[in-house]
Each structure stands twice: as C-alpha cells, then as structure tokens.
Amino acid sequence: PQLTNIRRDQSFITWLVAINQASREHFILKTIKWRMQLQIEIDPGKPLGQRAKLLEPTAQEQPQILARKEPIPPNAMVKPNANDAQVLMWRPETGKPVVVIPPKL
C-alpha cells in the first residue's frame, strides 16, 4: 500500500525552571502544556515537491500555562532525545492499528 494520509497528534509539557547553582536544587516556575495536531494528504502520483498538502488544522491551539505546577519526571532531566519517546502507528482503514516502532523506554 502507498502512503496517502498522515495524522499527527502530539502533546508536550515544558517546564520553566530556576536552578540554584550552589545546591543544584530545581524550582519549577511555570508548567506549559501544548499540543500539535495536523493532517497531511499525500498524492503519490504527483511529482516530488507537490505530493503533500496540509488539510488541517489551519491554526494550532495556543500553549497553556497550567495553574498547577506539574512535577518534572526524572527522564525529563536527562539529555533530550525526542526520538526515543516517539511511536509510529499504522492505522489501516480496516483492521486494528499496529505499533510499527514502539517507544524506547
């Protein structure tokens, strides 16, 4: 089968943190949550550079500063590597979704 449609729905939590340089203690100042959604249509018959078209959304939701300061999970305190947290799913029109690439935990 050829790829004809991509849907992405990702959510993120980001922390604004102050660090005491002497004690290395962390103080959470703000917790920001945001989400990115998109749908792309692919026409494999078109020439390269013209195959993909953004369908939705035309505008993303704005990030939200949470009233409650969420705790920072320990894995967020190590060197960033977003690829390890991503999951690739295949959702065929018929049948059950399949995890093609699971997250590296």
mmCIF file of N, CA and C in Angstrom, residues 63-102:
data_model
loop_
_atom_site.group_PDB
_atom_site.id
_atom_site.type_symbol
_atom_site.label_atom_id
_atom_site.label_comp_id
_atom_site.label_asym_id
_atom_site.label_seq_id
_atom_site.Cartn_x
_atom_site.Cartn_y
_atom_site.Cartn_z
ATOM 1 N N PRO A 63 -0.430 27.393 23.374
ATOM 2 C CA PRO A 63 0.063 26.742 24.594
ATOM 3 C C PRO A 63 -0.661 27.293 25.816
ATOM 4 N N GLN A 64 -0.793 26.441 26.836
ATOM 5 C CA GLN A 64 -1.475 26.849 28.065
ATOM 6 C C GLN A 64 -0.505 26.796 29.234
ATOM 7 N N ILE A 65 -0.474 27.868 30.011
ATOM 8 C CA ILE A 65 0.298 27.874 31.252
ATOM 9 C C ILE A 65 -0.619 27.302 32.319
ATOM 10 N N LEU A 66 -0.226 26.176 32.889
ATOM 11 C CA LEU A 66 -1.066 25.486 33.862
ATOM 12 C C LEU A 66 -1.045 26.194 35.207
ATOM 13 N N ALA A 67 -2.187 26.205 35.879
ATOM 14 C CA ALA A 67 -2.282 26.813 37.206
ATOM 15 C C ALA A 67 -1.476 25.996 38.217
ATOM 16 N N ARG A 68 -1.481 24.678 38.039
ATOM 17 C CA ARG A 68 -0.762 23.777 38.942
ATOM 18 C C ARG A 68 0.595 23.448 38.329
ATOM 19 N N LYS A 69 1.635 23.529 39.119
ATOM 20 C CA LYS A 69 2.976 23.199 38.634
ATOM 21 C C LYS A 69 3.148 21.688 38.658
ATOM 22 N N GLU A 70 3.208 21.082 37.487
ATOM 23 C CA GLU A 70 3.380 19.633 37.375
ATOM 24 C C GLU A 70 4.796 19.252 37.793
ATOM 25 N N PRO A 71 4.961 18.118 38.496
ATOM 26 C CA PRO A 71 6.322 17.679 38.820
ATOM 27 C C PRO A 71 7.070 17.257 37.552
ATOM 28 N N ILE A 72 8.369 17.400 37.594
ATOM 29 C CA ILE A 72 9.197 17.024 36.448
ATOM 30 C C ILE A 72 9.586 15.557 36.599
ATOM 31 N N PRO A 73 9.235 14.710 35.627
ATOM 32 C CA PRO A 73 9.634 13.302 35.725
ATOM 33 C C PRO A 73 11.155 13.167 35.567
ATOM 34 N N PRO A 74 11.749 12.176 36.213
ATOM 35 C CA PRO A 74 13.212 12.016 36.151
ATOM 36 C C PRO A 74 13.763 11.915 34.727
ATOM 37 N N ASN A 75 13.028 11.272 33.816
ATOM 38 C CA ASN A 75 13.544 11.131 32.447
ATOM 39 C C ASN A 75 13.601 12.464 31.699
ATOM 40 N N ALA A 76 12.895 13.487 32.203
ATOM 41 C CA ALA A 76 12.950 14.805 31.570
ATOM 42 C C ALA A 76 14.210 15.567 31.981
ATOM 43 N N MET A 77 14.930 15.038 32.963
ATOM 44 C CA MET A 77 16.119 15.722 33.466
ATOM 45 C C MET A 77 17.407 15.222 32.806
ATOM 46 N N VAL A 78 17.292 14.303 31.873
ATOM 47 C CA VAL A 78 18.478 13.817 31.169
ATOM 48 C C VAL A 78 18.555 14.479 29.797
ATOM 49 N N LYS A 79 19.669 14.279 29.133
ATOM 50 C CA LYS A 79 19.879 14.862 27.808
ATOM 51 C C LYS A 79 18.683 14.555 26.900
ATOM 52 N N PRO A 80 18.124 15.575 26.226
ATOM 53 C CA PRO A 80 16.927 15.345 25.408
ATOM 54 C C PRO A 80 17.196 14.435 24.214
ATOM 55 N N ASN A 81 16.222 13.574 23.955
ATOM 56 C CA ASN A 81 16.251 12.707 22.786
ATOM 57 C C ASN A 81 14.802 12.376 22.441
ATOM 58 N N ALA A 82 14.171 13.268 21.696
ATOM 59 C CA ALA A 82 12.744 13.126 21.388
ATOM 60 C C ALA A 82 12.441 11.859 20.606
ATOM 61 N N ASN A 83 13.377 11.383 19.827
ATOM 62 C CA ASN A 83 13.108 10.200 19.011
ATOM 63 C C ASN A 83 12.815 8.970 19.853
ATOM 64 N N ASP A 84 13.407 8.875 21.045
ATOM 65 C CA ASP A 84 13.175 7.709 21.897
ATOM 66 C C ASP A 84 11.745 7.645 22.424
ATOM 67 N N ALA A 85 11.058 8.767 22.473
ATOM 68 C CA ALA A 85 9.703 8.797 23.015
ATOM 69 C C ALA A 85 8.634 8.641 21.933
ATOM 70 N N GLN A 86 9.022 8.714 20.680
ATOM 71 C CA GLN A 86 8.035 8.662 19.605
ATOM 72 C C GLN A 86 7.594 7.236 19.305
ATOM 73 N N VAL A 87 6.356 7.130 18.871
ATOM 74 C CA VAL A 87 5.775 5.851 18.469
ATOM 75 C C VAL A 87 5.262 6.011 17.039
ATOM 76 N N LEU A 88 5.534 5.031 16.204
ATOM 77 C CA LEU A 88 4.984 5.040 14.846
ATOM 78 C C LEU A 88 3.879 3.998 14.789
ATOM 79 N N MET A 89 2.665 4.464 14.482
ATOM 80 C CA MET A 89 1.488 3.591 14.404
ATOM 81 C C MET A 89 1.025 3.498 12.959
ATOM 82 N N TRP A 90 0.562 2.322 12.578
ATOM 83 C CA TRP A 90 -0.092 2.121 11.280
ATOM 84 C C TRP A 90 -1.560 1.898 11.577
ATOM 85 N N ARG A 91 -2.406 2.799 11.072
ATOM 86 C CA ARG A 91 -3.850 2.690 11.286
ATOM 87 C C ARG A 91 -4.523 2.486 9.934
ATOM 88 N N PRO A 92 -4.678 1.238 9.509
ATOM 89 C CA PRO A 92 -5.317 0.985 8.213
ATOM 90 C C PRO A 92 -6.800 1.341 8.255
ATOM 91 N N GLU A 93 -7.387 1.552 7.091
ATOM 92 C CA GLU A 93 -8.814 1.875 7.037
ATOM 93 C C GLU A 93 -9.656 0.749 7.611
ATOM 94 N N THR A 94 -9.223 -0.489 7.424
ATOM 95 C CA THR A 94 -9.912 -1.631 8.025
ATOM 96 C C THR A 94 -8.903 -2.393 8.874
ATOM 97 N N GLY A 95 -9.368 -2.934 9.975
ATOM 98 C CA GLY A 95 -8.469 -3.676 10.852
ATOM 99 C C GLY A 95 -7.971 -2.827 12.005
ATOM 100 N N LYS A 96 -7.222 -3.475 12.873
ATOM 101 C CA LYS A 96 -6.735 -2.815 14.082
ATOM 102 C C LYS A 96 -5.436 -2.056 13.816
ATOM 103 N N PRO A 97 -5.206 -0.987 14.601
ATOM 104 C CA PRO A 97 -3.931 -0.276 14.495
ATOM 105 C C PRO A 97 -2.773 -1.187 14.920
ATOM 106 N N VAL A 98 -1.617 -0.940 14.333
ATOM 107 C CA VAL A 98 -0.425 -1.734 14.626
ATOM 108 C C VAL A 98 0.706 -0.787 15.026
ATOM 109 N N VAL A 99 1.398 -1.115 16.119
ATOM 110 C CA VAL A 99 2.584 -0.351 16.505
ATOM 111 C C VAL A 99 3.732 -0.834 15.624
ATOM 112 N N VAL A 100 4.224 0.052 14.760
ATOM 113 C CA VAL A 100 5.323 -0.296 13.860
ATOM 114 C C VAL A 100 6.655 -0.109 14.583
ATOM 115 N N ILE A 101 6.805 1.025 15.267
ATOM 116 C CA ILE A 101 8.009 1.299 16.054
ATOM 117 C C ILE A 101 7.556 1.725 17.448
ATOM 118 N N PRO A 102 7.842 0.920 18.481
ATOM 119 C CA PRO A 102 7.440 1.271 19.842
ATOM 120 C C PRO A 102 8.401 2.305 20.445
#
